[in-house]
Short mmCIF file of C-alpha atoms in Angstrom, two decimals:
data_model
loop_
_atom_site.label_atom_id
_atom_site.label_comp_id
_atom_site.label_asym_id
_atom_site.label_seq_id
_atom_site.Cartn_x
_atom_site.Cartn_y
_atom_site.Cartn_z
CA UNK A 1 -21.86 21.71 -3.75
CA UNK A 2 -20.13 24.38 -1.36
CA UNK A 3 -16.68 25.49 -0.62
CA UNK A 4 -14.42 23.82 1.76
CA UNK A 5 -12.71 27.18 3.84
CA UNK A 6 -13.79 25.70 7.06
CA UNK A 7 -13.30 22.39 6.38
CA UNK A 8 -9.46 22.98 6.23
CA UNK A 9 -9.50 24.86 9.04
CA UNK A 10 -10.67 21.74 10.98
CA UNK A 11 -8.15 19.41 9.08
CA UNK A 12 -5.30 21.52 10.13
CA UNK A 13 -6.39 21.09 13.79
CA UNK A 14 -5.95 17.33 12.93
CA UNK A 15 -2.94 16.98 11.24
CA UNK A 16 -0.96 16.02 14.64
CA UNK A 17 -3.13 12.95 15.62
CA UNK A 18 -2.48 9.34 15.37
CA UNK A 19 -4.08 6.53 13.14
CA UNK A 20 -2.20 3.45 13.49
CA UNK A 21 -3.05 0.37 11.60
CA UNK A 22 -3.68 -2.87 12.83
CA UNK A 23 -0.99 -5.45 11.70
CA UNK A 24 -1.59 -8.80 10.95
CA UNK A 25 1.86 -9.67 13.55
CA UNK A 26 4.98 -8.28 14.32
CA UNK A 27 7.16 -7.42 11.30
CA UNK A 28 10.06 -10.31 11.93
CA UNK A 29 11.09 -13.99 10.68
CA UNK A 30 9.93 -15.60 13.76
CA UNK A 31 5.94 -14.36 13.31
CA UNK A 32 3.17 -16.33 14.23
CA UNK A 33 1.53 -18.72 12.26
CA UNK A 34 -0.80 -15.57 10.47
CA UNK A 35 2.36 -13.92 8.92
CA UNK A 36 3.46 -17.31 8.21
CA UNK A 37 0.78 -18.04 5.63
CA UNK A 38 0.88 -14.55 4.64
CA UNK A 39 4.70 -14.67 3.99
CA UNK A 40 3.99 -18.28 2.05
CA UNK A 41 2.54 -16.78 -1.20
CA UNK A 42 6.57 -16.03 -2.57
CA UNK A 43 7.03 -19.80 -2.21
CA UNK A 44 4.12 -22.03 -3.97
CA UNK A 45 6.07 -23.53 -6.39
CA UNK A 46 4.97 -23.56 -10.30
CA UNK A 47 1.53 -23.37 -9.33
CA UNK A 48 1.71 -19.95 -7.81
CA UNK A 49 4.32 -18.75 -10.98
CA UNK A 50 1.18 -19.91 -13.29
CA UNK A 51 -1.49 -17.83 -11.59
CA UNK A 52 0.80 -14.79 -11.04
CA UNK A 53 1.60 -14.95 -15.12
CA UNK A 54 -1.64 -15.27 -15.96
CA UNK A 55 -2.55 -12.47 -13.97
CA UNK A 56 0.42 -10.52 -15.45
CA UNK A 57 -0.96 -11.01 -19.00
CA UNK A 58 -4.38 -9.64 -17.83
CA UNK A 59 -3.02 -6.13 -17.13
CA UNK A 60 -1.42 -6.24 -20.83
CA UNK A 61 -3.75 -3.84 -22.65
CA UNK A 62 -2.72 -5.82 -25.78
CA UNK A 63 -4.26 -9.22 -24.47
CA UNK A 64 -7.52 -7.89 -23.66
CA UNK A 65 -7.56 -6.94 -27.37
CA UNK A 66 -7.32 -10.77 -28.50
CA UNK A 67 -11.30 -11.56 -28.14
CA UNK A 68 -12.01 -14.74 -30.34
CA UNK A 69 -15.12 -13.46 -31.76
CA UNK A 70 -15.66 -9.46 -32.40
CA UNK A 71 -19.44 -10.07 -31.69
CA UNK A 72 -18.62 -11.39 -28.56
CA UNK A 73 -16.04 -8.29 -27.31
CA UNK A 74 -19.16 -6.14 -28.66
CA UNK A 75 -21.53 -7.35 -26.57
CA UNK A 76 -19.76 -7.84 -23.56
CA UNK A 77 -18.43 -4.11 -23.45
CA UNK A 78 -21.82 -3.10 -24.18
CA UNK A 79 -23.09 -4.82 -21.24
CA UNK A 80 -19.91 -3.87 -19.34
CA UNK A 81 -20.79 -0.35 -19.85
CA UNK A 82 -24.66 -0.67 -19.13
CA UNK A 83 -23.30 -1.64 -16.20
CA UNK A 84 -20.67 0.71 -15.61
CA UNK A 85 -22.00 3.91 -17.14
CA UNK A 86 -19.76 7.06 -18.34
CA UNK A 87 -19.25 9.31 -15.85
CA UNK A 88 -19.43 11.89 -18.32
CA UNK A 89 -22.58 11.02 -20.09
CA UNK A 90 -23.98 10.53 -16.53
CA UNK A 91 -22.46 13.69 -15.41
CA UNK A 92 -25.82 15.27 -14.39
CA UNK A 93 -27.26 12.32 -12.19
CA UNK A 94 -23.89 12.74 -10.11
CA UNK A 95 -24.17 16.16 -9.68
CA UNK A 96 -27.65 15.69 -8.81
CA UNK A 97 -26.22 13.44 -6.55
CA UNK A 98 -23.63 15.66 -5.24
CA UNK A 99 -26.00 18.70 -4.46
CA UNK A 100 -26.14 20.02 -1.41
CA UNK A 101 -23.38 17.50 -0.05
CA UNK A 102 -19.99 18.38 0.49
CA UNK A 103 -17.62 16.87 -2.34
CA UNK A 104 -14.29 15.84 -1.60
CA UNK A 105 -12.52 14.47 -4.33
CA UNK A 106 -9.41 11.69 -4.72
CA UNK A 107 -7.62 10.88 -7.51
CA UNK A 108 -4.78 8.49 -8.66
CA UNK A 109 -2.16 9.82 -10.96
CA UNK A 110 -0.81 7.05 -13.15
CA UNK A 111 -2.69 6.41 -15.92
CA UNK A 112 -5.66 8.68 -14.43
CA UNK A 113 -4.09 12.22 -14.70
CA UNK A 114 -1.41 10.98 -16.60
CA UNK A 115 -0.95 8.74 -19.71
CA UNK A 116 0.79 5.19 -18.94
CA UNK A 117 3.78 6.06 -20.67
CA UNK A 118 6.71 3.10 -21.15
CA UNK A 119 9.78 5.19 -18.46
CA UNK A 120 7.69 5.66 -15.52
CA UNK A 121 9.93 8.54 -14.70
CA UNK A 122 8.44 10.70 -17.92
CA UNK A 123 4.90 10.01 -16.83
CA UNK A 124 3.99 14.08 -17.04
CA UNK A 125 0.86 15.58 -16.62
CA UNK A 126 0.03 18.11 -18.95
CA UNK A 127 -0.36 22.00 -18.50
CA UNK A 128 -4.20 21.59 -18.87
CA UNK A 129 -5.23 18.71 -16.62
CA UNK A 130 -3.32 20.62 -13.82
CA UNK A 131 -5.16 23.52 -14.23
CA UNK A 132 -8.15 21.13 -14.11
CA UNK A 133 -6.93 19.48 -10.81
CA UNK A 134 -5.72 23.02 -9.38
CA UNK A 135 -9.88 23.96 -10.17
CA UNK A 136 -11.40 21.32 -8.43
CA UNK A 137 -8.87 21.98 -4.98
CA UNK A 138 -10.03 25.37 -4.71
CA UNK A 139 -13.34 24.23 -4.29
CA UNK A 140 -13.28 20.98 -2.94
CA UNK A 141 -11.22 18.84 -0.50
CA UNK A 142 -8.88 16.88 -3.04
CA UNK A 143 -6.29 14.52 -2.54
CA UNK A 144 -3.53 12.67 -5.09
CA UNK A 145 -3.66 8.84 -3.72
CA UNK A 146 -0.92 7.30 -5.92
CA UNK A 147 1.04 3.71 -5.55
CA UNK A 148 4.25 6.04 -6.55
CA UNK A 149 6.39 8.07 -3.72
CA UNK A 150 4.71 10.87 -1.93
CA UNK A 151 7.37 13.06 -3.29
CA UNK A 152 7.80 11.80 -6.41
CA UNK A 153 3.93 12.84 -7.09
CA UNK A 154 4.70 16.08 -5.98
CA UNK A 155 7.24 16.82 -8.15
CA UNK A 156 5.04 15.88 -11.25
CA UNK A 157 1.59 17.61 -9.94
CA UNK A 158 3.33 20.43 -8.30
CA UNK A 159 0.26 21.59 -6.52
CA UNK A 160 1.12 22.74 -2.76
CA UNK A 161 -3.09 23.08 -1.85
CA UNK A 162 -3.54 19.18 -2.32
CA UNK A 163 -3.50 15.99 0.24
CA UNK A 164 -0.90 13.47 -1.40
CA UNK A 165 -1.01 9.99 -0.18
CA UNK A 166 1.82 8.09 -2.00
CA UNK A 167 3.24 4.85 -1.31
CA UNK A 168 -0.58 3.57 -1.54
CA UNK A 169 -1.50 5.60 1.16
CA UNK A 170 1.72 4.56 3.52
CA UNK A 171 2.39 8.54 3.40
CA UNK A 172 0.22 11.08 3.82
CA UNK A 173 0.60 14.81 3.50
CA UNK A 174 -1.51 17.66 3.70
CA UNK A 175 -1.65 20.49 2.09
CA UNK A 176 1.68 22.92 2.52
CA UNK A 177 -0.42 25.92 0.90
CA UNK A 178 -3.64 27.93 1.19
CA UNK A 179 -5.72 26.37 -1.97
CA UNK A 180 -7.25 29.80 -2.42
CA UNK A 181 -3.82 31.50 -1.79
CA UNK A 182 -1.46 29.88 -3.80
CA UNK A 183 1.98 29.73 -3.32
CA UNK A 184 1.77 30.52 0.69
CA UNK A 185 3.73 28.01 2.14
CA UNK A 186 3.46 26.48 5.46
CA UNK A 187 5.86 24.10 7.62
CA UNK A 188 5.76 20.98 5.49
CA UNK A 189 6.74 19.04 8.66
CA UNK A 190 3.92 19.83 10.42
CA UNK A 191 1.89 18.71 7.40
CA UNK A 192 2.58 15.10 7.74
CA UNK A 193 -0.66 13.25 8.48
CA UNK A 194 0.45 9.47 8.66
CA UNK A 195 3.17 6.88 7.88
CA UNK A 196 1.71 4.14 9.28
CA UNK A 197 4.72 1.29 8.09
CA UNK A 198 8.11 4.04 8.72
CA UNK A 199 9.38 1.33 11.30
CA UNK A 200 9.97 -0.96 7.21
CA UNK A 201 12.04 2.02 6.20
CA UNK A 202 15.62 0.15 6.76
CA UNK A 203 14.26 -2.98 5.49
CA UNK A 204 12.85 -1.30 1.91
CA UNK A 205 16.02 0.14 1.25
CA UNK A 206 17.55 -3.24 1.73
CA UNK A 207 14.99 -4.87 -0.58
CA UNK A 208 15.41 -2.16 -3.03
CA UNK A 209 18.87 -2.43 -3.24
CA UNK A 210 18.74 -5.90 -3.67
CA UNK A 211 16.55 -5.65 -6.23
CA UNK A 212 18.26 -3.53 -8.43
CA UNK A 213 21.37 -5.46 -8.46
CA UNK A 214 19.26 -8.61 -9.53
CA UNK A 215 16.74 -8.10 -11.20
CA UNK A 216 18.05 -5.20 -13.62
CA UNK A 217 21.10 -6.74 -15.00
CA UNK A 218 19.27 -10.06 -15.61
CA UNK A 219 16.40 -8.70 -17.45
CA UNK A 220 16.55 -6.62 -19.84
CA UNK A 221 13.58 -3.88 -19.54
CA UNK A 222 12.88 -4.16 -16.03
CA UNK A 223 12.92 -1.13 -13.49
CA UNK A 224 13.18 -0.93 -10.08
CA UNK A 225 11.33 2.05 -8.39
CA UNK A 226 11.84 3.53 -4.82
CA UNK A 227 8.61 4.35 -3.68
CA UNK A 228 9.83 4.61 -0.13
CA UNK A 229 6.88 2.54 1.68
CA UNK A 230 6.43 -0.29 -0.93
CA UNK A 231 9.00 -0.78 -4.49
CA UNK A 232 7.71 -1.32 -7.96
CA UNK A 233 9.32 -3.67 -9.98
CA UNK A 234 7.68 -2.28 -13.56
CA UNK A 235 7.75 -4.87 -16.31
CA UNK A 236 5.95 -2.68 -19.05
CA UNK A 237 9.44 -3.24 -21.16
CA UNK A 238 10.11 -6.66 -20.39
CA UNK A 239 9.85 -9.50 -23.27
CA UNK A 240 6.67 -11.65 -22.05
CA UNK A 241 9.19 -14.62 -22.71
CA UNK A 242 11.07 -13.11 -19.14
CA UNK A 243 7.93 -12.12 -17.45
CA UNK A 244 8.30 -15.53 -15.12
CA UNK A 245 12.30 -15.49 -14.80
CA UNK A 246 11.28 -11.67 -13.03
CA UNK A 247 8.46 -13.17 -11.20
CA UNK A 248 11.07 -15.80 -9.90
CA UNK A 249 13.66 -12.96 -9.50
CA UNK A 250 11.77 -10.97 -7.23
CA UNK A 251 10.17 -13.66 -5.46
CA UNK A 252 13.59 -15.19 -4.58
CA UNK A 253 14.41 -11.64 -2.91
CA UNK A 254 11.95 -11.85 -1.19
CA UNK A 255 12.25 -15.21 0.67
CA UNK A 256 14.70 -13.26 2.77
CA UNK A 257 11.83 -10.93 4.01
CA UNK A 258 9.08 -12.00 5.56
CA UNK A 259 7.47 -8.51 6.55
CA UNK A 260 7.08 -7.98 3.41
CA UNK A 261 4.21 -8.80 0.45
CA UNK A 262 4.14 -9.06 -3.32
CA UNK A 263 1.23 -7.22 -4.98
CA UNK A 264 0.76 -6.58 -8.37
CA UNK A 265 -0.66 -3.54 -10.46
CA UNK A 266 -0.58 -2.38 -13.92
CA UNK A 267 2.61 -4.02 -15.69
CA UNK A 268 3.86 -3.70 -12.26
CA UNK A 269 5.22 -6.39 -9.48
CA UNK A 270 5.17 -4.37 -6.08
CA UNK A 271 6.19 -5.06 -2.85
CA UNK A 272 4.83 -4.11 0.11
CA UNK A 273 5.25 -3.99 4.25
CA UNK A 274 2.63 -6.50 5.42
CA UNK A 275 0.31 -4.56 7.13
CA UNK A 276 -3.77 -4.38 6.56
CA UNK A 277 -3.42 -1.21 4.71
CA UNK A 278 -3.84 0.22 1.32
CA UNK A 279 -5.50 2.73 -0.48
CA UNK A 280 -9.14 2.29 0.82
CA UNK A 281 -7.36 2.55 3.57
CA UNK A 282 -5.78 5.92 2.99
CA UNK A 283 -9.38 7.07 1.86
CA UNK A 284 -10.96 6.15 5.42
CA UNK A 285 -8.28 8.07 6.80
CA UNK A 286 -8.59 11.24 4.78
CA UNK A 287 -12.00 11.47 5.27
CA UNK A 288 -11.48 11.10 8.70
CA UNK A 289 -8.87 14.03 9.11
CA UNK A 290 -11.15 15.91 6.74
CA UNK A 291 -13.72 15.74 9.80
CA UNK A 292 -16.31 13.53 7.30
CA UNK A 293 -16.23 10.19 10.11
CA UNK A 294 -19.09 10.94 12.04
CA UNK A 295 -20.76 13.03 9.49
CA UNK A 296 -24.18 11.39 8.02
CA UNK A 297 -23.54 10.09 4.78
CA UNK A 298 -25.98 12.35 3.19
CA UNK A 299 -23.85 14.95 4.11
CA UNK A 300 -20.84 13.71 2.01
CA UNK A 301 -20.07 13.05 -1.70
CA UNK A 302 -16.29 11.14 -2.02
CA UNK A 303 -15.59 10.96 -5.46
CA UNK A 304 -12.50 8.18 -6.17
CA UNK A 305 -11.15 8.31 -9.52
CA UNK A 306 -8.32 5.41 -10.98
CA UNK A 307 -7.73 3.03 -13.22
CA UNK A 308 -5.38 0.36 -11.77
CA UNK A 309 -6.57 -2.89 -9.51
CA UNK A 310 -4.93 -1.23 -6.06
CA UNK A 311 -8.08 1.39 -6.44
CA UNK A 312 -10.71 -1.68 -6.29
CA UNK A 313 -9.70 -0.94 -2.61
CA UNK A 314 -10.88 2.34 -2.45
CA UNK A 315 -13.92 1.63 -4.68
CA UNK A 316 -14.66 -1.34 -2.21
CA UNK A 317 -14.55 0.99 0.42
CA UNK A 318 -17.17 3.79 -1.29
CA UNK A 319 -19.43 0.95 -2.24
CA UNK A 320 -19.46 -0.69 1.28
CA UNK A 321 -20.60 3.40 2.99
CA UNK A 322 -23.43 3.61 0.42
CA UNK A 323 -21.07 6.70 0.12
CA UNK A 324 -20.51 8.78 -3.05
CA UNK A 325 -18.88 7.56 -6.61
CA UNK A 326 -16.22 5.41 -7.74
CA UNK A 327 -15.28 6.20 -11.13
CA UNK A 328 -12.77 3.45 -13.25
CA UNK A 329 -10.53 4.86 -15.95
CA UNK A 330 -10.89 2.23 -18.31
CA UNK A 331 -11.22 1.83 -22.34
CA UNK A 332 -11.90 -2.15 -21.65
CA UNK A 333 -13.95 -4.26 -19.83
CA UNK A 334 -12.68 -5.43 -16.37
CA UNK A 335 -13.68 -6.45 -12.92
CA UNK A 336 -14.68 -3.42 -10.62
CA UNK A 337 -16.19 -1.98 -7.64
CA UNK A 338 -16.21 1.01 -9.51
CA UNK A 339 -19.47 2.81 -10.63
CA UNK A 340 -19.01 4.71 -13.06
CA UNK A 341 -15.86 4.68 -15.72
CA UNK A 342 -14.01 6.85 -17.71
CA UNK A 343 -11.68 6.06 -21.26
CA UNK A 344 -8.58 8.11 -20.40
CA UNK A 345 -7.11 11.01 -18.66
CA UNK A 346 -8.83 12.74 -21.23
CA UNK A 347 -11.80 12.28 -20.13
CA UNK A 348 -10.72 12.54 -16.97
CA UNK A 349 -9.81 16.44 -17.55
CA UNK A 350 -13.17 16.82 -18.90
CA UNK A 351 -14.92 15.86 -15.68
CA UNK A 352 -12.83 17.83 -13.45
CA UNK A 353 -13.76 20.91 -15.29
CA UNK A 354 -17.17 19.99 -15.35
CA UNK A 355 -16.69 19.52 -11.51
CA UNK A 356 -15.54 23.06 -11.23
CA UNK A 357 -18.12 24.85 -13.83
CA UNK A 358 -21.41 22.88 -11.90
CA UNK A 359 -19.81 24.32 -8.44
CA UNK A 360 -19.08 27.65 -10.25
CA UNK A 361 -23.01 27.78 -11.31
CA UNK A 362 -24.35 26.45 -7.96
CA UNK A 363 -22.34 29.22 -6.36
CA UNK A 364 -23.71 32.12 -8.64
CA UNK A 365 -27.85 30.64 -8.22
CA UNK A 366 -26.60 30.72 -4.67
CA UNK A 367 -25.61 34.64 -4.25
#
């Protein structure tokens, strides 16, 4: 594993250069027939308010807990995790893995460097893991890939030498500081790397807006978050009994936008521009303004680290390059791409220091 000096050298060079996503149309009512069928998931009728509630009671922590036989829940996490070994336990085979490569490193920040805490707005990393996370950027390439706004990150990671792509990966920074000098700032508008759906700008305020004077007066617990490039509608203190009058709610909004998508993540209904991108997206890009496109993919060692269903994208995209590890912060069994897992951010503080200790001893055998 070696230091990344030059590296940023060479992203710096690249921070100017465009990466545009393909679209699936033009974002406007009168789309073609594409955006039509795209647009026609908010209006299915009870069928579609059945799958998207059943799907909402998946991400409750609390269902997964309600196996009907404790045999059974054994044995399937024990298979589950056969399958989907600890990144920690395992933590020698990756570095194995990893040796000799250059490592760059992405991470999500809910419920990965953070605890999924009930107010999204108190969801505060600790002291520790960002001393953990401020290790592992001084030696590697690392970036905070988030669903959250770009900013908003920030403000909770306060680390100046990462790459934050918020918005799920709809806006991209660089770093505004020298990892190894911290605290030397550079222009942070020349640090913008891409905001590939800033033509929905108008149109998310609009929706957020509207939103907010629906959806939070009518049920009680619900949030509305700016996110800037998409809006989270966070249902984590919401009666289940009102989970489908918000599902109706926000899809009603929506009828009056047909740029726009509903997604969901963790006790979260999001809406997003409807463009083809996301956060495997974002990861493609990164590694691309990192200068990794072209390089042979024994030359590279991504390491993508969440625990929410937007980061299957990511992990998709890892597993699809034969390319480094996906690691799933998880304490229960669940569909992945992922690799490897993790229980909590916890664990996840462990690894990083591990990260930075194995780099610390290759360079010392090295000098």
């Amino acid at each position: 594993m070696t230091k990344h000096g030059v590296v940023l050298e060479d992203v710096a060079a690249a921070r100017h250069f465009s990466f545009p996503p393909p679209r699936t149309t033009t974002p406007t009512a009168g789309g073609g027939d594409s955006f039509r069928k795209l647009a026609a998931q908010v209006d299915l009728g009870a069928a579609v308010v059945g799958s998207w509630l059943d799907s909402m009671k998946a991400s409750s922590p609390r269902h997964r807990l309600m196996a009907p036989l404790p045999g059974a829940a054994d044995a399937e996490h024990d298979d589950w995790m056969e399958r989907h070994p600890s990144a920690l336990d395992r933590f020698d085979a990756l570095a194995a893995a990893a040796k000799g490569k250059q490592v760059a490193v992405f991470l999500d920040y809910d419920g990965t460097l953070s605890p999924i805490v009930e107010d999204p707005d108190r969801a505060v990393m600790t002291d520790e893991m960002r001393e953990a996370v401020r290790g592992v950027a001084a030696r590697f390439p690392t970036a905070i890939v988030s669903g959250r706004c770009r900013d908003k990150v920030f403000s909770f990671v306060r680390l100046a030498e990462l790459y934050y792509a918020g918005s799920h990966g709809m806006d991209i920074r660089g770093p505004t500081a020298d990892p190894n000098h911290h605290g030397k700032a550079a222009d942070s508008s020349s640090s913008v790397l891409c905001q590939p759906a800033s033509e929905f700008l108008p149109v998310m305020e609009e929706v957020y807006a509207a939103l907010v004077s629906r959806v939070e007066p009518s049920i009680p617990g619900a949030k509305v978050e700016n996110n800037k490039f998409c809006l989270s509608v966070h249902f984590r203190c919401v009666e289940e009994a009102a989970w489908a009058p918000l599902f109706e709610l926000v899809r009603a909004v929506l009828r009056d936008y047909p740029g726009l998508r509903l997604t969901q993540g963790r006790k979260v209904l999001e809406v997003r521009p409807m463009i083809r991108w996301d956060k495997g997206k974002a990861l493609e890009f990164l590694l691309t303004a990192l200068g990794f496109a072209d390089a042979d993919k024994d030359d590279v060692f991504p390491i993508y680290v969440g625990d929410d269903r937007t980061d299957e994208d990511a992990f998709r995209v890892l597993r699809a390059r034969g390319q480094g590890a996906g690691i799933l912060v998880s304490r229960f069994p669940k569909e992945t791409s992922a690799s490897f897992t993790l229980r909590d951010p916890a664990e996840v503080k462990d690894f990083l220091r591990k990260l930075v200790v194995v780099n610390a001893d290759a360079d010392t055998n090295n000098s």
